[in-house]
């Protein structure tokens, strides 16, 4: 089968590499246009583009997916199947083009956590399991018929970064299994509407800065889950003496705090504990505005509170 791969970040590179390693015929990749980034506004290429160029794979970078020139170029590649991993929404004229359709790898156990940030929200909500799903694209986002899934068990201490790396590896293997299944005709489709019946669906919308501000009026475990779910990016934060304090990890204890939510206690050596609704959240890995990321012990050595 002739395959076109669509993706942009590092998460997608693992899947692209797995397809190439498995001997799949990836005739081109479609990825985000180069853009300037950082203080020096150096032109930044997507991780998928870097991998494709290093491996001699044709690269397409349309600004708009309905651009007639891009659509002609896509058609001329005569792909049998398109594969999408961590890319933007496709118009029907694109996803409906190949005879075998377009499949997507999503970092959740669909129909749960449809949307842009499934990894973050699974951790924020304290889920006990997560996973990856492959499905055929159709009109509504993340709603197509499911092909294959694979689960991972969560212990309740992982960060979003940990889960990202696990699902990146699991997803790559599942994608190869899916492509081989489509190629051989050995697969079945499971409509999501049937799976969703009687189920309380949780969603995974894009995360904005206001979602990252810690509310210490919440239970300690809920604050702890928010910190884990936003680590390492986009990162939960609070304020300390008028400055933004990001936190990448923490521990929590349920106890009578004795001080109001949001107030903190510290020995100025080993711990910085913020009171929550029903206990304390101890920050262990922090970054003060204008400073580098460091352990709380390092932070306290340079900042007496």
Short mmCIF file of C-alpha atoms in Angstrom, two decimals:
data_model
loop_
_atom_site.label_atom_id
_atom_site.label_comp_id
_atom_site.label_asym_id
_atom_site.label_seq_id
_atom_site.Cartn_x
_atom_site.Cartn_y
_atom_site.Cartn_z
CA UNK A 1 0.00 0.00 0.00
CA UNK A 2 1.11 3.54 -0.77
CA UNK A 3 0.81 5.57 2.45
CA UNK A 4 0.82 9.30 3.15
CA UNK A 5 1.70 10.16 6.76
CA UNK A 6 0.37 13.34 8.40
CA UNK A 7 1.84 14.59 11.68
CA UNK A 8 3.94 17.28 13.30
CA UNK A 9 5.43 16.75 16.81
CA UNK A 10 7.83 14.22 18.30
CA UNK A 11 4.88 12.02 19.36
CA UNK A 12 4.21 11.39 15.64
CA UNK A 13 7.85 10.59 14.79
CA UNK A 14 7.76 7.31 16.74
CA UNK A 15 4.80 6.16 14.61
CA UNK A 16 6.42 7.24 11.34
CA UNK A 17 9.64 5.47 12.28
CA UNK A 18 7.71 2.30 13.21
CA UNK A 19 5.98 2.27 9.81
CA UNK A 20 9.30 2.72 7.97
CA UNK A 21 10.98 0.03 10.10
CA UNK A 22 8.07 -2.34 9.37
CA UNK A 23 8.68 -1.90 5.63
CA UNK A 24 5.59 0.19 4.88
CA UNK A 25 5.70 2.30 1.73
CA UNK A 26 5.41 5.88 3.04
CA UNK A 27 5.47 7.97 -0.15
CA UNK A 28 5.22 11.39 1.53
CA UNK A 29 4.63 13.19 4.80
CA UNK A 30 2.37 16.20 5.34
CA UNK A 31 3.45 18.40 8.25
CA UNK A 32 3.18 21.94 9.61
CA UNK A 33 4.92 24.78 7.78
CA UNK A 34 8.27 25.97 9.17
CA UNK A 35 7.89 28.87 11.57
CA UNK A 36 10.20 31.20 13.53
CA UNK A 37 10.49 30.37 17.24
CA UNK A 38 12.36 31.55 20.32
CA UNK A 39 14.07 34.85 21.04
CA UNK A 40 16.21 34.76 17.91
CA UNK A 41 13.17 33.87 15.77
CA UNK A 42 15.18 31.01 14.27
CA UNK A 43 13.16 29.05 11.70
CA UNK A 44 11.87 25.91 13.36
CA UNK A 45 11.13 22.71 11.42
CA UNK A 46 8.67 20.15 12.77
CA UNK A 47 10.06 16.93 14.25
CA UNK A 48 8.28 14.97 11.48
CA UNK A 49 9.89 17.09 8.76
CA UNK A 50 13.35 16.58 10.27
CA UNK A 51 12.83 12.80 10.36
CA UNK A 52 11.41 12.68 6.82
CA UNK A 53 14.27 14.68 5.31
CA UNK A 54 16.84 12.54 7.13
CA UNK A 55 15.20 9.45 5.61
CA UNK A 56 14.64 10.75 2.08
CA UNK A 57 10.84 11.01 2.31
CA UNK A 58 8.99 13.67 0.30
CA UNK A 59 7.66 16.52 2.50
CA UNK A 60 4.52 18.62 1.90
CA UNK A 61 3.86 21.69 4.10
CA UNK A 62 0.60 23.38 3.04
CA UNK A 63 -0.50 26.56 4.82
CA UNK A 64 -4.11 25.62 4.01
CA UNK A 65 -5.33 22.07 3.51
CA UNK A 66 -7.91 23.14 0.91
CA UNK A 67 -5.28 24.84 -1.26
CA UNK A 68 -5.91 23.59 -4.85
CA UNK A 69 -2.19 23.13 -5.57
CA UNK A 70 -1.77 21.03 -2.43
CA UNK A 71 -4.84 18.91 -3.29
CA UNK A 72 -3.46 18.27 -6.79
CA UNK A 73 -0.08 17.27 -5.35
CA UNK A 74 -1.79 14.96 -2.88
CA UNK A 75 -3.89 13.33 -5.63
CA UNK A 76 -0.82 12.82 -7.81
CA UNK A 77 0.78 10.66 -5.10
CA UNK A 78 -1.96 7.99 -5.59
CA UNK A 79 -1.99 6.97 -1.93
CA UNK A 80 -4.05 3.94 -0.92
CA UNK A 81 -4.21 5.02 2.74
CA UNK A 82 -3.53 8.16 4.79
CA UNK A 83 -2.30 7.96 8.37
CA UNK A 84 -2.76 10.84 10.83
CA UNK A 85 -0.89 11.19 14.12
CA UNK A 86 -0.99 14.47 16.10
CA UNK A 87 -1.98 16.72 13.21
CA UNK A 88 -4.67 19.33 12.60
CA UNK A 89 -8.27 18.71 11.53
CA UNK A 90 -8.57 17.53 7.94
CA UNK A 91 -11.27 18.71 5.52
CA UNK A 92 -13.37 15.95 3.96
CA UNK A 93 -11.77 16.54 0.55
CA UNK A 94 -8.48 15.36 2.12
CA UNK A 95 -9.55 12.52 4.42
CA UNK A 96 -11.92 11.06 1.85
CA UNK A 97 -9.32 10.99 -0.94
CA UNK A 98 -7.56 7.58 -0.62
CA UNK A 99 -9.54 4.44 -1.58
CA UNK A 100 -8.80 2.75 1.77
CA UNK A 101 -9.61 5.89 3.75
CA UNK A 102 -7.71 7.82 6.41
CA UNK A 103 -6.89 6.45 9.85
CA UNK A 104 -5.98 8.35 12.99
CA UNK A 105 -4.02 7.35 16.10
CA UNK A 106 -5.52 9.00 19.21
CA UNK A 107 -3.92 9.01 22.67
CA UNK A 108 -6.94 7.83 24.64
CA UNK A 109 -9.35 4.92 24.89
CA UNK A 110 -12.08 6.30 22.65
CA UNK A 111 -14.87 7.31 22.97
CA UNK A 112 -13.38 8.80 26.16
CA UNK A 113 -11.22 11.94 25.92
CA UNK A 114 -11.99 13.13 22.42
CA UNK A 115 -10.20 16.40 21.78
CA UNK A 116 -6.84 18.13 21.69
CA UNK A 117 -5.33 17.18 25.09
CA UNK A 118 -6.29 13.59 26.01
CA UNK A 119 -3.04 12.81 27.85
CA UNK A 120 -3.26 15.86 30.11
CA UNK A 121 -6.93 15.40 30.98
CA UNK A 122 -6.57 11.69 31.79
CA UNK A 123 -3.97 12.57 34.45
CA UNK A 124 -5.82 15.69 35.67
CA UNK A 125 -8.93 13.55 36.23
CA UNK A 126 -6.96 10.88 38.11
CA UNK A 127 -7.78 8.05 35.70
CA UNK A 128 -6.63 4.53 36.55
CA UNK A 129 -6.09 3.57 32.91
CA UNK A 130 -5.39 5.17 29.59
CA UNK A 131 -4.35 3.93 26.16
CA UNK A 132 -4.29 4.45 22.43
CA UNK A 133 -6.93 3.94 19.72
CA UNK A 134 -6.82 3.74 15.95
CA UNK A 135 -9.94 4.66 13.99
CA UNK A 136 -11.19 5.76 10.57
CA UNK A 137 -11.73 9.50 10.18
CA UNK A 138 -15.21 10.85 9.52
CA UNK A 139 -16.97 14.23 9.83
CA UNK A 140 -17.04 14.85 13.60
CA UNK A 141 -13.67 14.97 15.36
CA UNK A 142 -12.47 11.73 17.01
CA UNK A 143 -15.79 9.92 16.35
CA UNK A 144 -14.92 7.44 13.57
CA UNK A 145 -15.25 3.67 13.78
CA UNK A 146 -12.64 2.13 16.10
CA UNK A 147 -10.16 -0.37 14.66
CA UNK A 148 -7.76 -1.34 17.48
CA UNK A 149 -7.00 -0.22 21.05
CA UNK A 150 -4.30 -0.88 23.61
CA UNK A 151 -4.55 -0.05 27.33
CA UNK A 152 -1.99 1.07 29.90
CA UNK A 153 -2.56 0.93 33.67
CA UNK A 154 -1.83 4.07 35.68
CA UNK A 155 -0.55 4.09 39.27
CA UNK A 156 -1.59 7.64 40.07
CA UNK A 157 1.93 9.07 40.30
CA UNK A 158 2.70 9.57 36.59
CA UNK A 159 3.05 12.97 34.96
CA UNK A 160 1.58 13.83 31.58
CA UNK A 161 5.15 13.60 30.27
CA UNK A 162 5.47 10.00 31.48
CA UNK A 163 2.15 9.00 29.89
CA UNK A 164 3.08 10.83 26.66
CA UNK A 165 6.23 8.72 26.30
CA UNK A 166 4.44 5.44 27.07
CA UNK A 167 1.61 6.13 24.63
CA UNK A 168 4.05 7.34 21.98
CA UNK A 169 5.70 3.89 22.03
CA UNK A 170 2.44 1.92 22.42
CA UNK A 171 0.77 3.94 19.68
CA UNK A 172 3.59 3.31 17.21
CA UNK A 173 3.17 -0.45 17.61
CA UNK A 174 -0.62 -0.23 17.41
CA UNK A 175 -0.42 1.84 14.23
CA UNK A 176 1.75 -0.75 12.48
CA UNK A 177 -0.71 -3.46 13.57
CA UNK A 178 -3.57 -1.38 12.16
CA UNK A 179 -1.89 -0.67 8.81
CA UNK A 180 -0.98 -4.35 8.39
CA UNK A 181 -4.56 -5.30 9.28
CA UNK A 182 -6.00 -2.94 6.65
CA UNK A 183 -3.49 -4.19 4.07
CA UNK A 184 -4.47 -7.83 4.66
CA UNK A 185 -8.18 -7.13 5.22
CA UNK A 186 -7.98 -8.59 8.75
CA UNK A 187 -9.73 -5.96 10.82
CA UNK A 188 -13.17 -5.09 12.12
CA UNK A 189 -14.83 -1.73 12.78
CA UNK A 190 -16.61 -0.83 16.01
CA UNK A 191 -18.91 2.22 15.92
CA UNK A 192 -18.22 4.58 18.81
CA UNK A 193 -21.92 5.36 19.29
CA UNK A 194 -22.48 1.79 20.52
CA UNK A 195 -19.52 1.93 22.92
CA UNK A 196 -20.65 5.32 24.26
CA UNK A 197 -24.19 4.19 25.15
CA UNK A 198 -24.76 4.55 28.90
CA UNK A 199 -21.24 5.88 29.42
CA UNK A 200 -20.44 9.26 30.99
CA UNK A 201 -18.15 10.76 28.36
CA UNK A 202 -15.18 12.86 29.44
CA UNK A 203 -13.70 15.34 27.01
CA UNK A 204 -10.17 16.63 26.36
CA UNK A 205 -10.41 20.23 25.18
CA UNK A 206 -7.37 22.40 24.46
CA UNK A 207 -5.76 23.71 27.66
CA UNK A 208 -5.43 27.47 28.18
CA UNK A 209 -3.36 29.45 30.68
CA UNK A 210 -6.33 29.97 32.99
CA UNK A 211 -6.70 26.17 33.28
CA UNK A 212 -3.15 26.01 34.68
CA UNK A 213 -3.67 28.30 37.70
CA UNK A 214 -3.83 26.16 40.86
CA UNK A 215 -6.96 26.58 42.98
CA UNK A 216 -5.96 25.57 46.52
CA UNK A 217 -9.63 25.59 47.58
CA UNK A 218 -9.80 22.19 45.85
CA UNK A 219 -8.97 18.90 47.66
CA UNK A 220 -5.23 18.18 47.94
CA UNK A 221 -5.39 15.15 45.65
CA UNK A 222 -7.17 17.15 42.96
CA UNK A 223 -4.43 19.81 43.09
CA UNK A 224 -1.79 17.07 42.94
CA UNK A 225 -3.46 15.56 39.85
CA UNK A 226 -3.59 18.97 38.15
CA UNK A 227 0.15 19.46 38.73
CA UNK A 228 0.93 16.00 37.32
CA UNK A 229 -1.44 16.47 34.40
CA UNK A 230 0.20 19.71 33.28
CA UNK A 231 3.81 18.55 33.72
CA UNK A 232 6.09 19.24 31.92
CA UNK A 233 3.83 21.35 29.70
CA UNK A 234 1.99 23.68 29.85
CA UNK A 235 2.75 23.53 33.64
CA UNK A 236 0.59 24.33 36.67
CA UNK A 237 1.40 27.53 38.52
CA UNK A 238 0.63 29.66 41.56
CA UNK A 239 2.06 32.93 42.84
CA UNK A 240 4.65 33.35 45.58
CA UNK A 241 5.44 36.82 46.94
CA UNK A 242 4.00 38.40 43.81
CA UNK A 243 5.91 36.22 41.34
CA UNK A 244 4.70 33.30 39.19
CA UNK A 245 5.87 29.95 40.55
CA UNK A 246 5.51 27.01 38.17
CA UNK A 247 5.48 23.52 39.63
CA UNK A 248 6.32 20.29 37.81
CA UNK A 249 5.76 17.77 40.59
CA UNK A 250 4.51 17.47 44.14
CA UNK A 251 3.28 15.16 46.85
CA UNK A 252 0.13 15.53 48.94
CA UNK A 253 -1.25 14.57 52.34
CA UNK A 254 -4.80 14.65 53.63
CA UNK A 255 -4.87 16.22 57.10
CA UNK A 256 -6.32 19.25 58.90
CA UNK A 257 -4.16 22.04 57.44
CA UNK A 258 -4.76 24.59 60.20
CA UNK A 259 -4.15 27.46 57.78
CA UNK A 260 -6.33 28.83 54.99
CA UNK A 261 -6.17 27.33 51.48
CA UNK A 262 -3.36 28.90 49.44
CA UNK A 263 -1.25 29.83 52.48
CA UNK A 264 2.08 28.04 52.78
CA UNK A 265 4.54 26.75 55.37
CA UNK A 266 8.25 26.07 54.86
CA UNK A 267 11.32 25.20 56.94
CA UNK A 268 13.39 27.15 54.37
CA UNK A 269 15.45 24.00 53.79
CA UNK A 270 13.55 20.93 52.59
CA UNK A 271 9.84 21.65 52.08
CA UNK A 272 7.37 24.17 50.72
CA UNK A 273 3.81 23.11 51.58
CA UNK A 274 0.66 24.88 50.40
CA UNK A 275 -2.60 24.33 52.25
CA UNK A 276 -5.46 22.88 50.22
CA UNK A 277 -9.10 22.28 51.18
CA UNK A 278 -8.36 19.08 53.10
CA UNK A 279 -4.58 18.89 53.54
CA UNK A 280 -1.26 19.98 52.11
CA UNK A 281 0.39 19.89 48.69
CA UNK A 282 4.20 19.82 48.93
CA UNK A 283 5.91 21.20 45.83
CA UNK A 284 9.01 19.18 44.91
CA UNK A 285 10.06 20.56 41.51
CA UNK A 286 9.60 24.26 40.82
CA UNK A 287 10.54 27.22 38.62
CA UNK A 288 10.25 30.81 39.82
CA UNK A 289 9.52 33.50 37.24
CA UNK A 290 12.80 34.45 35.50
CA UNK A 291 14.72 31.50 36.99
CA UNK A 292 15.56 27.96 35.90
CA UNK A 293 13.70 24.82 36.95
CA UNK A 294 15.07 23.25 40.16
CA UNK A 295 14.28 20.98 43.10
CA UNK A 296 12.52 22.63 46.03
CA UNK A 297 15.67 22.17 48.15
CA UNK A 298 17.74 24.13 45.61
CA UNK A 299 15.02 26.75 45.40
CA UNK A 300 14.90 27.23 49.18
CA UNK A 301 18.70 27.59 49.40
CA UNK A 302 18.46 30.70 47.23
CA UNK A 303 15.07 32.04 48.35
CA UNK A 304 14.33 32.53 52.04
CA UNK A 305 10.56 32.72 52.55
#
